[in-house]
Coordinates of C-alpha atoms in Angstrom, one line a residue:
X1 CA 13.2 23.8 19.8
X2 CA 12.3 25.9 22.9
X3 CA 12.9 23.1 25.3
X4 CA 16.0 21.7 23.8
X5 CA 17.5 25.5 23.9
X6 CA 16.6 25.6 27.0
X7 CA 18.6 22.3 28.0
X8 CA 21.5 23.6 26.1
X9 CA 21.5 27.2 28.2
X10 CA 21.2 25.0 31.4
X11 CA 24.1 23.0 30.1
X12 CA 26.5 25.3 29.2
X13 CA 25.7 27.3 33.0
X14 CA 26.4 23.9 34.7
X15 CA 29.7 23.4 33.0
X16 CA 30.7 27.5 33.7
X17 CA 30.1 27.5 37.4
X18 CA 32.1 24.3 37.9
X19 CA 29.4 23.0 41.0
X20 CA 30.2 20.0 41.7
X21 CA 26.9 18.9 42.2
X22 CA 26.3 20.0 38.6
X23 CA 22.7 18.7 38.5
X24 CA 21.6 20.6 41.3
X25 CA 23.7 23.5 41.3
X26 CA 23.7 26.1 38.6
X27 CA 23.8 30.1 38.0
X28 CA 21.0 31.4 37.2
X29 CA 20.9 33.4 34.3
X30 CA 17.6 35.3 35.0
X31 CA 19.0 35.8 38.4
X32 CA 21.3 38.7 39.8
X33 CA 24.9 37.8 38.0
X34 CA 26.2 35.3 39.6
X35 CA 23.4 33.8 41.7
X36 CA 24.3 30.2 42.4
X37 CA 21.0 28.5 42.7
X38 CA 19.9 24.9 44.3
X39 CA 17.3 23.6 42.1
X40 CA 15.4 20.3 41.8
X41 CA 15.5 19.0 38.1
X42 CA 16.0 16.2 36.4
X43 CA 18.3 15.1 33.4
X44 CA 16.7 17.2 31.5
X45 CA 16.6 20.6 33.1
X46 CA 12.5 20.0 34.1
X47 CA 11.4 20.9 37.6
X48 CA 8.6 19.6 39.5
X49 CA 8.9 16.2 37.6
X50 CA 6.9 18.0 34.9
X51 CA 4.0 18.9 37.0
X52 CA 2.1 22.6 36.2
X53 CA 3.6 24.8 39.4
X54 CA 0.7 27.0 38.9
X55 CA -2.1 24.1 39.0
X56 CA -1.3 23.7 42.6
X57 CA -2.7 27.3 43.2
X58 CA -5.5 27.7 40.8
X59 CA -6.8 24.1 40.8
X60 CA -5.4 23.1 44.2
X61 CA -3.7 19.9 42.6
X62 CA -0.6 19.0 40.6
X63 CA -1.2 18.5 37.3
X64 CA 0.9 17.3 34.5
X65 CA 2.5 20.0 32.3
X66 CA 2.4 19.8 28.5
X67 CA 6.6 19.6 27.3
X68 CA 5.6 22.2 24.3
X69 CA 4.7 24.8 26.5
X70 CA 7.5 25.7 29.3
X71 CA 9.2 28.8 31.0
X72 CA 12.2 28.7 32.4
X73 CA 13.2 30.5 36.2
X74 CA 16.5 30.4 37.8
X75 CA 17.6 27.6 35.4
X76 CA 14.7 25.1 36.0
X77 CA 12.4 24.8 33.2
X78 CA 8.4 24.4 34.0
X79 CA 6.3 22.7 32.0
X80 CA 2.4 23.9 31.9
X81 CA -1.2 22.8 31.1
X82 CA -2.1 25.8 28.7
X83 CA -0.8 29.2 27.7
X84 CA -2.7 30.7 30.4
X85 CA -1.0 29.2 33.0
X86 CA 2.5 29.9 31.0
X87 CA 1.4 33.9 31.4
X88 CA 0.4 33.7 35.2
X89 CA 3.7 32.1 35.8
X90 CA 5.7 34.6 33.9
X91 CA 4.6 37.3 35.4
X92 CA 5.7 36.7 38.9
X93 CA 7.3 33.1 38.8
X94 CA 8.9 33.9 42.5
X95 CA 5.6 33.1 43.6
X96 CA 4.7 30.1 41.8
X97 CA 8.3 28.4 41.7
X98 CA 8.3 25.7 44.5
X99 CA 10.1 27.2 47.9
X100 CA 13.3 25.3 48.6
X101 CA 14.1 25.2 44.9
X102 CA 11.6 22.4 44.6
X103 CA 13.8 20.3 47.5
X104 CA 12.3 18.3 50.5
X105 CA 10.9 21.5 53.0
X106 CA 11.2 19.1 55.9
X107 CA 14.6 18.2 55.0
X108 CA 15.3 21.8 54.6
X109 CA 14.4 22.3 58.1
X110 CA 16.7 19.8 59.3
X111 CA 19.5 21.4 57.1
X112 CA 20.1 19.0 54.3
X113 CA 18.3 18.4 51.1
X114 CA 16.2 15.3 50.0
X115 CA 13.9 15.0 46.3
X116 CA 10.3 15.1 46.4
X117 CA 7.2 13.8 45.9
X118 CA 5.1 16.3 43.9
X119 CA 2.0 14.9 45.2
X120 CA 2.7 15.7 48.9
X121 CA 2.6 19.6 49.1
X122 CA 1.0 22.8 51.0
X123 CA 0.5 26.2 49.9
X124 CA 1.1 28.0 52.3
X125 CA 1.0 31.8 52.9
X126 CA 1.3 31.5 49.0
X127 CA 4.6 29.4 49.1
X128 CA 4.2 25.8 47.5
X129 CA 6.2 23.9 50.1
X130 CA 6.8 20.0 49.2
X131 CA 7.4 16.8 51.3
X132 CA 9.9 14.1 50.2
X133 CA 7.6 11.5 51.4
X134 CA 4.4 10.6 54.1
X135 CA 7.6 10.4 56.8
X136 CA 8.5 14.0 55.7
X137 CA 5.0 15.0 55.5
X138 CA 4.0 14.0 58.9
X139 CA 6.8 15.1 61.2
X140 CA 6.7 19.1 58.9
X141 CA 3.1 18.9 60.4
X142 CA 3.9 18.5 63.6
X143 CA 5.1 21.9 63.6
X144 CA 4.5 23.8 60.2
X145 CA 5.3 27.7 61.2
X146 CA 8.7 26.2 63.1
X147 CA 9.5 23.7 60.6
X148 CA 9.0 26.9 57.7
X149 CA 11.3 29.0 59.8
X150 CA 13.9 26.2 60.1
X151 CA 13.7 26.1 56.5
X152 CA 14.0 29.6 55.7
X153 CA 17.0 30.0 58.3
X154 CA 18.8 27.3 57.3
X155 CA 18.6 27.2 53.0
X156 CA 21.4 29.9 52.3
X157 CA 23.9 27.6 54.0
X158 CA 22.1 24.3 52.4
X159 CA 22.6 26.4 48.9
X160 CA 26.2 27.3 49.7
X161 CA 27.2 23.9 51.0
X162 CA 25.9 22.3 47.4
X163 CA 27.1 25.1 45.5
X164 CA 30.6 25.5 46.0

């Protein structure tokens, strides 16, 4: 019930904001009003392809959510591997939420957007950062602190440009 409400509220945002890249673009509802947000999800409103966020911080891996246990953060819905998990999330999901709404972070540095791999990712400085693929991966760790800065610079226009 939760998750099919969920995809309903996600719905009915996509069709109000008009994005035209309505599977990306949404506004958030757990945001300030009127937050357009970029998020990676699939048909279904999921986020990290399923995958636990907060398994990549405690157990230093992704691993596979359960679809009966799910919180939902700036219109993405997580899935997660136990209750526990579901209350460390909700009580600060900014910091477990993938950076880059869950898009490419080498792609964000080179101001455009790409999906991911959920197995190729960093923590870092407590930001889970993920790679698109081993092409991605290598040329972000050529440079990680510039590439993170690129990012960061360049995202609001990346959200605005998908988002309008």
């Amino acid at each position: 019930m939760t998750r099919t409400l969920n995809l309903v509220v996600v719905l009915l945002l996509l069709v109000i904001t008009g994005c035209e890249n309505a599977a990306r673009c949404i506004t958030a509802g757990d945001g300030p009003s009127g937050q357009r947000v970029l998020v990676n999800i699939d048909d279904q409103g999921v986020a990290l392809e399923g995958y636990d966020p907060v398994s990549y911080f405690t157990r230093a891996k992704p691993v596979k959510g359960d679809p009966a246990i799910t919180s939902t953060y700036l219109g993405a819905t997580y899935r997660f591997t136990s209750g526990a998990d579901k209350a460390t999330f909700d009580a600060d999901p900014a910091k477990y939420a993938p950076q880059f709404g869950g898009y490419c972070g080498y792609a964000a540095s080179i101001n455009t957007i790409s999906p991911v791999d959920p197995m190729l990712y960093q923590v870092l400085d407590g930001r889970l950062v993920l790679q698109h693929n081993q092409k991605a991966w290598r040329l972000w760790n050529q440079d990680v602190p510039g590439n993170l800065a690129k990012a960061d610079q360049n995202w609001p226009g990346l959200v605005q440009r998908n988002c309008h």
